[in-house]
XYZ file of C-alpha atoms in Angstrom:
705
model
C 0.003 -0.072 -0.095
C 1.194 3.515 -0.768
C 2.667 5.125 2.301
C 0.308 8.089 2.109
C -2.595 5.706 2.068
C -1.236 3.890 4.995
C -0.894 7.211 6.847
C -4.401 8.109 5.975
C -5.739 4.777 7.195
C -3.743 5.190 10.465
C -5.272 8.539 11.044
C -8.857 7.472 10.371
C -9.785 6.950 13.902
C -8.564 10.514 14.958
C -10.336 12.081 11.886
C -13.526 10.262 12.668
C -13.585 11.543 16.159
C -12.914 15.071 15.019
C -15.748 14.826 12.365
C -18.257 13.269 14.797
C -17.514 16.107 17.327
C -18.208 18.611 14.648
C -21.384 16.931 13.454
C -22.845 16.743 16.947
C -21.993 20.460 17.518
C -23.568 21.485 14.251
C -26.686 19.311 14.846
C -27.252 20.930 18.209
C -26.899 24.422 16.758
C -29.508 23.574 14.057
C -31.960 22.149 16.430
C -31.929 18.765 14.604
C -32.327 17.058 17.993
C -35.694 18.667 18.608
C -37.489 15.717 17.179
C -35.724 13.064 18.859
C -36.770 10.810 21.715
C -34.705 11.835 24.742
C -35.911 14.627 27.091
C -33.060 16.788 25.857
C -33.874 16.074 22.266
C -30.859 13.961 21.533
C -32.258 10.357 21.674
C -31.945 8.071 18.617
C -34.459 8.330 15.761
C -35.319 4.652 15.748
C -38.523 2.824 14.814
C -39.155 -0.872 15.518
C -38.732 -3.856 13.190
C -39.843 -3.331 9.624
C -43.672 -3.218 8.907
C -45.305 -5.780 6.746
C -46.971 -3.191 4.488
C -49.077 -0.139 4.144
C -52.459 -1.587 3.445
C -53.297 -2.658 6.999
C -56.046 -1.509 9.355
C -55.164 0.727 12.213
C -55.094 -2.108 14.744
C -53.138 -4.274 12.224
C -50.537 -1.667 11.633
C -49.939 -1.240 15.329
C -49.669 -4.859 15.896
C -47.190 -5.231 12.984
C -44.873 -2.552 14.299
C -45.164 0.662 12.242
C -41.819 1.719 10.798
C -40.462 5.260 10.416
C -40.537 4.850 6.608
C -44.205 3.845 6.723
C -45.129 6.592 9.123
C -43.381 9.215 6.943
C -45.181 7.881 3.766
C -48.571 7.962 5.623
C -48.055 11.607 6.711
C -47.714 12.508 3.042
C -50.902 10.707 2.202
C -54.057 12.672 3.336
C -56.088 9.496 2.998
C -54.027 7.930 5.849
C -54.347 10.777 8.243
C -57.470 9.408 9.970
C -55.656 6.122 10.702
C -52.636 8.002 11.918
C -54.713 10.081 14.328
C -56.400 6.890 15.644
C -53.060 5.235 16.158
C -51.872 8.364 17.978
C -54.899 8.499 20.245
C -54.743 4.818 21.045
C -51.108 4.636 21.757
C -50.682 7.969 23.704
C -53.318 7.214 26.334
C -52.332 5.775 29.671
C -52.575 2.046 29.876
C -51.997 1.577 26.045
C -50.408 -1.743 24.911
C -46.814 -1.675 24.195
C -47.305 -2.196 20.530
C -49.786 0.669 20.438
C -47.360 2.967 22.308
C -44.469 2.150 19.993
C -46.687 2.951 16.924
C -47.608 6.344 18.550
C -44.032 7.141 19.173
C -43.042 6.282 15.704
C -45.633 8.686 14.279
C -44.689 11.451 16.628
C -41.055 11.114 15.674
C -41.994 11.206 12.012
C -43.946 14.421 12.661
C -41.002 15.925 14.532
C -38.700 15.281 11.576
C -40.910 17.541 9.336
C -40.108 21.163 9.039
C -43.770 22.025 9.203
C -46.426 19.457 10.076
C -49.689 19.270 8.111
C -52.659 21.105 9.603
C -54.830 17.930 10.041
C -52.181 15.988 11.950
C -51.013 19.051 13.807
C -54.460 19.982 15.059
C -54.945 16.433 16.400
C -51.638 16.366 18.277
C -52.495 19.665 20.016
C -55.322 18.049 21.924
C -53.653 14.818 23.011
C -51.286 15.941 25.733
C -53.420 16.166 28.832
C -54.260 12.500 28.969
C -51.118 11.227 27.497
C -48.869 8.747 29.270
C -45.715 10.234 30.806
C -43.390 8.197 28.659
C -45.129 9.663 25.481
C -45.291 13.368 26.451
C -41.619 14.309 25.660
C -42.170 12.729 22.107
C -45.308 14.635 21.820
C -43.574 17.916 22.785
C -40.961 17.280 19.977
C -43.686 16.737 17.479
C -45.624 19.954 18.503
C -42.372 21.856 17.686
C -43.140 21.083 13.903
C -46.791 22.303 14.140
C -45.881 25.938 14.275
C -49.227 27.458 15.125
C -50.199 29.798 18.103
C -52.353 26.786 19.333
C -49.380 24.529 19.347
C -47.291 27.096 21.183
C -50.077 27.401 23.727
C -50.195 23.650 24.125
C -46.311 23.425 24.686
C -46.507 26.147 27.315
C -49.308 24.355 29.200
C -47.274 21.113 29.029
C -44.093 22.867 30.286
C -46.056 24.573 33.156
C -47.712 21.272 34.172
C -44.500 19.326 34.086
C -42.790 22.041 36.016
C -45.483 21.963 38.784
C -45.039 18.216 39.011
C -41.267 18.266 38.958
C -40.961 17.998 42.630
C -43.093 14.895 42.930
C -42.523 13.481 39.437
C -38.851 13.757 39.476
C -36.592 13.404 36.360
C -39.432 12.229 34.180
C -41.427 15.370 34.559
C -38.311 17.606 34.253
C -37.491 15.769 31.070
C -41.054 16.698 29.695
C -40.629 20.263 30.793
C -37.199 20.686 29.041
C -38.710 18.903 25.942
C -41.639 21.376 25.765
C -39.314 24.305 26.159
C -36.954 23.061 23.560
C -39.880 22.519 21.106
C -41.122 26.046 21.836
C -37.601 27.474 20.854
C -37.662 25.376 17.716
C -41.266 26.368 16.830
C -40.715 30.152 17.324
C -36.964 30.628 16.819
C -36.961 32.558 20.080
C -33.860 31.035 21.577
C -33.398 34.256 23.539
C -36.285 33.257 25.981
C -34.445 30.039 26.873
C -36.198 28.251 29.825
C -37.898 31.384 31.282
C -41.482 30.289 31.784
C -42.895 33.831 32.608
C -41.257 35.216 29.472
C -42.850 32.346 27.488
C -46.258 33.065 29.025
C -45.880 36.676 27.922
C -44.991 35.603 24.436
C -47.770 33.121 24.084
C -50.274 35.703 25.271
C -49.051 38.193 22.672
C -49.256 35.813 19.821
C -52.603 34.171 20.775
C -54.725 36.614 19.039
C -52.669 37.220 15.930
C -54.073 36.583 12.466
C -52.292 34.474 9.891
C -50.386 37.330 8.412
C -49.187 38.596 11.811
C -48.279 35.071 12.974
C -46.246 34.474 9.735
C -44.317 37.678 10.320
C -43.661 36.706 13.972
C -42.294 33.407 12.873
C -40.158 34.837 10.122
C -38.562 37.268 12.462
C -37.882 34.613 15.138
C -36.613 31.913 12.864
C -34.503 34.381 10.738
C -32.752 35.539 13.908
C -32.207 32.013 15.018
C -30.772 31.053 11.589
C -28.429 34.075 11.622
C -27.186 33.164 15.119
C -26.793 29.590 14.186
C -25.044 30.485 10.932
C -22.429 32.515 12.779
C -21.887 29.923 15.373
C -21.574 27.117 12.844
C -19.220 29.326 10.683
C -17.131 29.877 13.746
C -17.009 26.225 14.521
C -16.152 25.248 10.956
C -13.472 28.061 10.908
C -11.915 26.608 14.062
C -11.848 23.101 12.534
C -10.299 24.510 9.333
C -7.540 26.298 11.308
C -6.859 23.040 13.194
C -6.455 21.225 9.974
C -4.311 23.910 8.541
C -1.913 23.817 11.476
C -1.946 19.969 11.341
C -0.875 20.195 7.745
C 1.938 22.800 8.392
C 3.222 20.769 11.410
C 3.183 17.494 9.490
C 6.393 15.766 8.464
C 7.067 16.014 4.625
C 6.085 12.355 4.187
C 2.762 12.780 6.007
C 1.487 15.974 4.255
C -0.050 13.862 1.363
C -2.174 12.034 3.743
C -3.452 15.156 5.410
C -4.164 16.754 2.090
C -6.212 13.680 0.916
C -8.324 13.729 4.021
C -9.054 17.481 3.775
C -9.715 17.321 0.001
C -12.217 14.553 0.590
C -14.046 16.247 3.544
C -17.910 16.711 3.422
C -17.540 20.462 4.198
C -17.069 22.810 1.282
C -14.921 25.067 3.392
C -12.487 22.254 4.209
C -12.253 21.157 0.595
C -11.516 24.725 -0.407
C -8.828 24.711 2.471
C -7.359 21.709 0.863
C -7.115 23.159 -2.608
C -5.523 26.271 -1.055
C -2.906 24.163 0.607
C -2.143 22.363 -2.685
C -1.898 25.662 -4.418
C 0.675 26.927 -1.901
C 2.715 23.832 -2.252
C 2.815 24.289 -6.056
C 3.564 28.042 -5.626
C 6.492 27.176 -3.347
C 7.843 24.630 -5.987
C 7.253 21.731 -3.597
C 6.398 18.405 -5.161
C 2.874 17.194 -4.714
C 1.889 13.551 -4.580
C 0.273 12.310 -7.826
C -2.496 10.785 -5.690
C -3.264 14.357 -4.516
C -3.431 15.700 -8.103
C -5.614 12.855 -9.065
C -8.001 13.581 -6.197
C -8.041 17.277 -7.212
C -8.919 15.983 -10.759
C -12.012 14.522 -9.522
C -13.042 17.686 -7.747
C -13.867 19.551 -10.913
C -17.213 17.817 -10.811
C -17.827 19.038 -7.226
C -21.229 20.475 -6.451
C -19.639 23.694 -5.228
C -18.601 26.140 -8.044
C -15.889 27.475 -5.742
C -14.399 24.006 -5.283
C -14.529 23.391 -9.113
C -12.953 26.640 -9.885
C -10.164 26.025 -7.196
C -9.552 22.460 -8.481
C -9.214 23.711 -12.100
C -6.692 26.310 -10.859
C -4.587 23.634 -9.274
C -4.609 21.504 -12.484
C -3.439 24.559 -14.543
C -0.567 25.239 -12.063
C 0.596 21.617 -11.577
C 3.930 21.168 -13.326
C 3.020 17.612 -14.442
C 0.039 15.471 -14.458
C 0.407 11.714 -14.838
C -3.191 10.654 -14.417
C -4.541 9.557 -17.807
C -8.145 10.603 -17.324
C -7.825 14.100 -16.197
C -7.575 15.798 -19.591
C -10.696 14.057 -20.856
C -12.470 14.820 -17.441
C -11.574 18.570 -17.940
C -12.956 18.596 -21.379
C -16.188 16.837 -20.241
C -16.610 19.205 -17.450
C -16.328 22.176 -19.822
C -19.139 20.668 -21.853
C -21.408 20.584 -18.870
C -20.306 23.771 -16.965
C -22.664 26.708 -16.523
C -20.454 28.984 -14.299
C -18.298 31.430 -16.333
C -15.789 31.761 -13.554
C -15.365 27.969 -13.368
C -15.190 27.737 -17.160
C -12.466 30.293 -17.212
C -10.251 28.192 -14.812
C -11.125 25.050 -16.799
C -10.184 26.581 -20.049
C -6.890 27.690 -18.645
C -6.139 24.181 -17.481
C -7.405 22.615 -20.664
C -4.883 24.763 -22.636
C -2.158 22.462 -21.507
C -3.730 19.702 -23.704
C -4.593 21.886 -26.829
C -6.271 19.225 -28.935
C -8.819 20.004 -31.638
C -11.507 18.847 -29.335
C -10.995 21.980 -27.166
C -12.290 24.167 -29.933
C -15.965 23.469 -29.260
C -15.921 24.544 -25.548
C -13.666 27.397 -26.416
C -16.033 28.732 -29.081
C -18.933 28.314 -26.672
C -17.353 30.413 -23.988
C -15.445 32.935 -26.145
C -18.035 35.588 -25.780
C -19.000 35.058 -22.046
C -17.572 37.400 -19.465
C -14.480 36.394 -17.582
C -14.268 33.161 -19.649
C -13.652 34.974 -22.896
C -9.930 35.603 -22.473
C -9.129 31.938 -21.418
C -11.404 30.596 -24.168
C -9.519 32.558 -26.945
C -6.169 31.411 -25.354
C -7.382 27.793 -25.489
C -8.616 28.117 -28.964
C -5.374 29.830 -30.191
C -3.349 26.958 -28.682
C -5.589 24.444 -30.284
C -5.202 26.053 -33.754
C -1.464 26.407 -33.279
C -1.271 22.655 -32.562
C -3.099 21.750 -35.743
C -6.799 22.093 -34.755
C -9.115 23.313 -37.427
C -12.372 24.980 -36.273
C -15.616 24.132 -37.902
C -17.298 27.004 -39.817
C -19.682 27.568 -36.771
C -16.714 27.467 -34.312
C -14.707 29.850 -36.490
C -17.516 32.305 -36.788
C -18.087 32.260 -33.037
C -14.409 32.744 -32.249
C -13.985 35.621 -34.734
C -17.195 37.393 -33.643
C -15.989 37.298 -30.073
C -12.816 39.005 -31.049
C -14.358 41.519 -33.434
C -17.153 42.591 -31.063
C -14.930 44.856 -29.150
C -12.491 47.597 -30.124
C -9.470 45.625 -31.639
C -6.977 47.709 -29.581
C -8.627 46.081 -26.449
C -8.432 42.507 -27.720
C -6.116 40.081 -25.879
C -3.086 38.642 -27.572
C -4.807 35.334 -27.954
C -7.731 37.089 -29.815
C -5.318 38.725 -32.193
C -3.588 35.375 -32.745
C -7.058 33.939 -33.780
C -7.518 36.804 -36.201
C -4.183 35.974 -37.809
C -4.710 32.188 -37.862
C -8.316 31.657 -38.959
C -9.340 35.158 -39.861
C -9.488 36.996 -43.202
C -6.651 38.975 -44.870
C -8.335 42.193 -43.770
C -8.029 40.879 -40.159
C -4.156 40.575 -40.606
C -4.061 44.032 -42.020
C -6.083 45.332 -38.880
C -3.637 43.729 -36.573
C -0.800 45.241 -38.451
C -2.355 48.645 -38.056
C -2.149 48.261 -34.292
C 1.655 48.516 -34.578
C 1.086 52.336 -35.145
C -1.213 52.737 -32.170
C -0.481 55.390 -29.623
C -0.469 53.055 -26.565
C 2.816 51.020 -26.314
C 1.120 48.115 -24.757
C -1.206 47.716 -27.739
C 1.680 47.914 -30.126
C 3.504 45.328 -28.187
C 0.509 42.993 -28.004
C 0.014 43.276 -31.789
C 3.773 42.566 -32.500
C 3.791 39.440 -30.225
C 0.670 38.170 -32.035
C 2.252 38.786 -35.433
C 5.406 37.102 -34.372
C 3.544 33.967 -33.068
C 1.688 33.582 -36.349
C 3.135 31.097 -39.007
C 3.615 33.514 -41.896
C 7.165 35.018 -42.265
C 5.621 38.086 -43.778
C 4.191 38.924 -40.292
C 7.746 38.815 -38.793
C 8.908 41.129 -41.452
C 6.123 43.595 -40.626
C 7.336 43.553 -36.869
C 10.991 44.106 -37.861
C 10.076 47.035 -40.074
C 7.931 48.759 -37.417
C 10.652 48.290 -34.826
C 12.939 50.565 -36.792
C 11.160 53.595 -35.325
C 9.820 51.985 -31.988
C 12.064 51.123 -29.103
C 9.085 49.469 -27.439
C 9.175 46.699 -30.059
C 12.931 46.128 -29.806
C 12.951 42.692 -28.035
C 10.176 41.370 -30.042
C 11.785 42.441 -33.259
C 14.850 40.492 -32.365
C 12.656 37.467 -32.109
C 11.338 38.360 -35.657
C 15.011 38.398 -36.895
C 15.504 34.911 -35.506
C 12.182 33.920 -37.124
C 13.368 35.127 -40.505
C 16.782 33.596 -40.146
C 19.919 35.214 -38.658
C 21.483 36.078 -41.980
C 24.198 38.799 -41.877
C 21.649 41.201 -43.362
C 18.955 40.470 -40.662
C 21.720 40.532 -37.987
C 22.918 43.931 -39.100
C 19.353 45.195 -39.151
C 18.819 43.979 -35.696
C 21.931 45.752 -34.370
C 20.615 49.012 -35.835
C 17.289 48.818 -34.151
C 16.632 51.513 -31.400
C 16.262 50.090 -27.845
C 14.592 51.667 -24.720
C 18.051 51.786 -23.032
C 21.601 50.458 -23.455
C 20.995 47.986 -20.590
C 17.867 46.620 -22.396
C 19.718 46.537 -25.691
C 22.716 44.601 -24.137
C 20.451 42.191 -22.393
C 18.344 41.408 -25.454
C 21.219 41.127 -27.814
C 23.084 38.901 -25.539
C 20.112 36.643 -25.319
C 19.754 36.626 -29.045
C 23.508 35.845 -29.406
C 22.962 32.750 -27.312
C 20.521 31.446 -29.889
C 22.868 31.644 -32.984
C 23.680 28.366 -34.512
C 27.510 27.673 -34.070
C 28.021 27.497 -37.796
C 26.710 31.063 -38.141
C 28.703 32.670 -35.315
C 31.846 33.549 -37.298
C 30.110 35.297 -40.158
C 27.901 37.284 -37.852
C 30.749 38.252 -35.476
C 32.861 39.428 -38.362
C 30.203 42.155 -39.041
C 29.689 43.000 -35.365
C 31.579 46.232 -34.559
C 30.916 46.302 -30.711
C 33.517 44.231 -28.811
C 31.113 43.101 -26.172
C 28.497 41.843 -28.530
C 31.223 40.226 -30.695
C 32.449 38.400 -27.584
C 28.907 37.212 -26.730
C 28.580 35.798 -30.257
C 32.006 34.034 -30.193
C 32.310 32.853 -26.610
C 30.200 29.663 -27.219
C 32.794 28.639 -29.855
C 35.447 28.434 -27.090
C 33.241 26.097 -25.080
C 32.633 24.046 -28.303
C 36.384 23.845 -28.909
C 36.950 22.198 -25.603
C 35.249 19.056 -27.071
C 37.930 18.752 -29.650
C 37.734 18.730 -33.525
C 34.241 19.297 -34.609
C 32.689 16.626 -36.929
C 30.956 19.152 -39.154
C 27.578 17.649 -38.701
C 25.966 20.970 -37.825
C 27.943 22.728 -40.592
C 30.847 24.040 -38.401
C 34.140 23.113 -40.059
C 37.317 22.817 -37.960
C 38.903 25.779 -39.765
C 35.939 27.958 -39.004
C 35.989 27.035 -35.318
C 39.740 27.957 -35.244
C 39.095 31.275 -36.886
C 36.126 31.952 -34.581
C 38.252 31.413 -31.474
C 41.147 33.488 -32.844
C 38.826 36.373 -33.444
C 37.528 35.917 -29.828
C 41.146 36.152 -28.571
C 41.842 39.253 -30.538
C 38.587 40.812 -29.260
C 39.447 40.174 -25.712
C 42.984 41.467 -26.093
C 41.541 44.570 -27.651
C 39.546 45.378 -24.655
C 42.437 44.637 -22.160
C 41.435 41.084 -21.120
C 44.574 38.928 -21.774
C 43.667 36.299 -19.178
C 40.329 35.511 -20.813
C 42.062 35.637 -24.229
C 44.558 33.007 -23.021
C 41.798 30.813 -21.717
C 40.023 30.950 -25.069
C 43.271 30.131 -26.968
C 43.971 27.117 -24.743
C 40.818 25.359 -26.017
C 42.642 24.897 -29.439
C 45.249 22.536 -28.173
C 43.984 19.960 -30.740
C 44.606 22.373 -33.766
C 47.815 20.971 -35.505
C 47.609 22.485 -38.988
C 50.977 24.409 -39.173
C 49.651 27.792 -40.367
C 46.752 27.703 -37.959
C 49.006 26.524 -35.195
C 51.473 29.374 -35.740
C 48.652 31.931 -35.491
C 47.266 30.418 -32.375
C 50.703 30.317 -30.753
C 51.266 34.029 -31.755
C 48.155 35.002 -30.016
C 48.950 33.039 -26.965
C 52.415 34.634 -26.865
C 50.921 38.022 -26.814
C 48.574 37.138 -23.883
C 51.392 35.622 -21.936
C 53.721 38.505 -22.439
C 50.996 40.942 -21.195
C 50.571 38.787 -18.223
C 54.295 38.787 -17.531
C 54.871 35.184 -18.165
C 57.843 35.318 -20.685
C 59.247 31.858 -19.828
C 55.946 30.207 -21.081
C 55.893 32.479 -24.015
C 59.412 31.644 -25.018
C 58.428 27.934 -25.407
C 56.023 28.773 -28.229
C 58.706 30.138 -30.641
C 57.000 33.177 -31.702
C 59.181 35.580 -33.870
C 60.620 38.917 -32.773
C 57.764 40.947 -34.381
C 55.272 39.104 -32.033
C 57.409 39.874 -28.958
C 57.623 43.544 -30.072
C 53.795 43.766 -30.265
C 53.716 42.058 -26.873
C 56.174 44.577 -25.400
C 54.068 47.412 -26.876
C 50.891 45.976 -25.259
C 52.676 45.835 -21.960
C 53.947 49.366 -22.273
C 52.312 50.691 -19.124
C 52.906 47.548 -17.131
C 55.677 47.305 -14.351
C 57.422 44.514 -16.213
C 57.888 46.334 -19.550
C 61.513 47.303 -18.868
C 62.496 43.752 -17.990
C 60.645 42.480 -21.047
C 62.473 44.889 -23.346
C 65.918 43.766 -21.891
C 64.795 40.169 -22.564
C 63.943 40.924 -26.270
C 67.367 42.470 -26.663
C 69.058 39.482 -25.212
C 66.943 36.684 -26.787
C 66.908 38.198 -30.335
C 70.476 39.625 -30.272
C 71.699 39.822 -33.871
C 68.367 38.825 -35.364
C 66.526 42.239 -35.083
C 66.268 44.286 -38.186
C 67.361 47.975 -37.974
C 63.723 48.905 -37.993
C 62.935 46.658 -35.023
C 65.850 47.997 -33.138
C 64.726 51.539 -33.822
C 61.326 50.561 -32.533
C 62.762 49.002 -29.482
C 65.053 51.899 -28.698
C 62.414 54.540 -29.260
C 60.260 53.306 -26.450
C 62.823 51.479 -24.151
C 66.223 52.963 -24.611
C 69.147 50.624 -23.906
C 70.563 53.283 -21.328
C 67.782 54.710 -19.217
C 67.749 58.538 -19.294
C 68.648 60.565 -16.248
C 65.553 61.790 -14.344
C 65.549 65.499 -13.362
C 67.219 66.250 -9.997
C 64.106 67.392 -8.293
C 62.047 64.345 -9.470
C 58.826 66.334 -9.597
C 56.757 66.016 -12.670
C 59.259 64.109 -14.581
C 58.144 61.372 -16.950
C 59.994 58.815 -18.979
C 59.373 58.474 -22.759
C 57.547 55.194 -22.102
C 55.187 56.992 -19.578
C 54.650 59.765 -22.039
C 53.663 57.326 -24.774
C 51.093 55.683 -22.467
C 49.349 52.452 -23.178
C 48.214 51.474 -26.755
C 44.605 52.253 -27.622
C 42.463 49.298 -26.279
C 40.354 49.438 -29.448
C 43.297 48.805 -31.721
C 43.594 45.070 -32.375
C 47.031 43.409 -32.231
C 48.989 43.644 -35.443
C 49.571 39.976 -35.818
C 47.052 37.210 -36.627
C 44.927 39.295 -39.222
C 41.252 39.073 -39.223
C 39.593 36.319 -41.276
C 39.695 37.024 -45.005
C 42.783 39.194 -44.888
């Protein structure tokens, strides 16, 4: 057995005790015990053994043990009322046989279970009490609580007064009758405020005795309405406390026990507790916690709950759940959509159903597309269904398009615009294109996103063209460039688009650079003037190079990969990042082609010299001209003088006159004497300053040169 089910079973006793306690409290508040047999109105509603049938004489029925079901049926049949009255009178009198008394009690309890007793039966019951047996009078009082006439109120008051007078001699039996009569008075009138105050009840009975039917009806309405309000508040408080207990129980439960608590709460009879269960599941999902599939399956069954609030909450959970493994839930959601009548629930169901956008979703979506809050989710569901190959029928198409067109197009949701573009007329597409010139930025953006999501490349070109004068559309237009294919022309156009800010431009273009296929990176980077963007385009090639020689399956040849990484190294050196340039170059250890290897080693030498690692640079065997460029790059570094001496020593006799002149012009062999004061004096090297960071190194020319 699943551990959550074991947990649930292990908790069943505790849960049952909690539920029973709540049921007793609520029954007491509602006055449901007023028609029961005990003196306090809480005795069991039991009849005797089953009767043999309905078609018996009064005496035969009594002798055959009248059942509660038969008594209830006879109360609904005016033809049986005379027999019932005869049975009551025979069984209520002192000295009646046991079988007759049981029949009378069964009838009285059936009357007590009625909200309002019929006038014929009620009138007969009112006159029975004075001669009734003591053991029948409490049942009689409960039945009188259903009669709800001034006469019944008077009879109950008289019964309570007689029992109160006899209480000293009669003991508990008479006190039980008195209490039952007062409880019935409270139930009949709704005047719980009079409690057990006999003088107050006398005053009330005297006041209502002479009322006509209209006045009496108004009196009952006021009393019962007040009682209902009081009980509603009290029951609400009780349910609220139970809900808070279950909430704390869930929060305090160990992680492996939470599913068991959720399953109990979701399966509760009380709507408020089922809503609580859905709230707890929603919070678990919002906090990215895993939810037991058994819980999601239970929620899936709750979309058919009698409560609209519960159905809506269940649909919301299904829409938010990251994965749903139960096979029957999608079909159940679609079936519920066919039967649903509440627009709010339908909106939640459509949102959930959009995760399974099959063509069968088009019917419900068309039905709800023009209905209040369900309209937006219906359009979204229909747009998803069409995007996934669904083809609406002519009737569905008409309903969907009419729902979008009925309002101002500028107010239509993005899904509505998508429907116009996918199943509408050419004029609809032109109308959506016209929104790109709307004054409101949000409208222009919504239209651009709808056009970009449509299948026709022409729509993406519309967006790219409109973005040339609208920074609002910058990010969407970059998506259009991807949609049209990142050719050098489209890439150049994308880089020229105006953006809301430099930060927004950098973020969007960096994200776009990450989407470029590796085979297209070198051509696009070659035409990218900004170093940061060129780096973003080329950086993935260094990562690709760590895997070794490419197989060319995606169109990236080994030579192109080498050229791309070399350009990345030059780009980083140009902005003063020799360490990152060195890291990029080290990924090409597999490149053995002599010309390529020489160019790679030359770039590595430059980075190593800049980083003051001449011993490692010397192992690469770069020529003197590379070392001189490295010396120039290190011009402002503390190790520049030592590097110049090393160039003279290592390349002695191998430097041309031009190279010697270059070396001596920046780093004379004999350092010049500084001014005596030493204030404000600078060397030639300091006056020269560092090379321009934008100037790429002279070696390793750019591709194509």
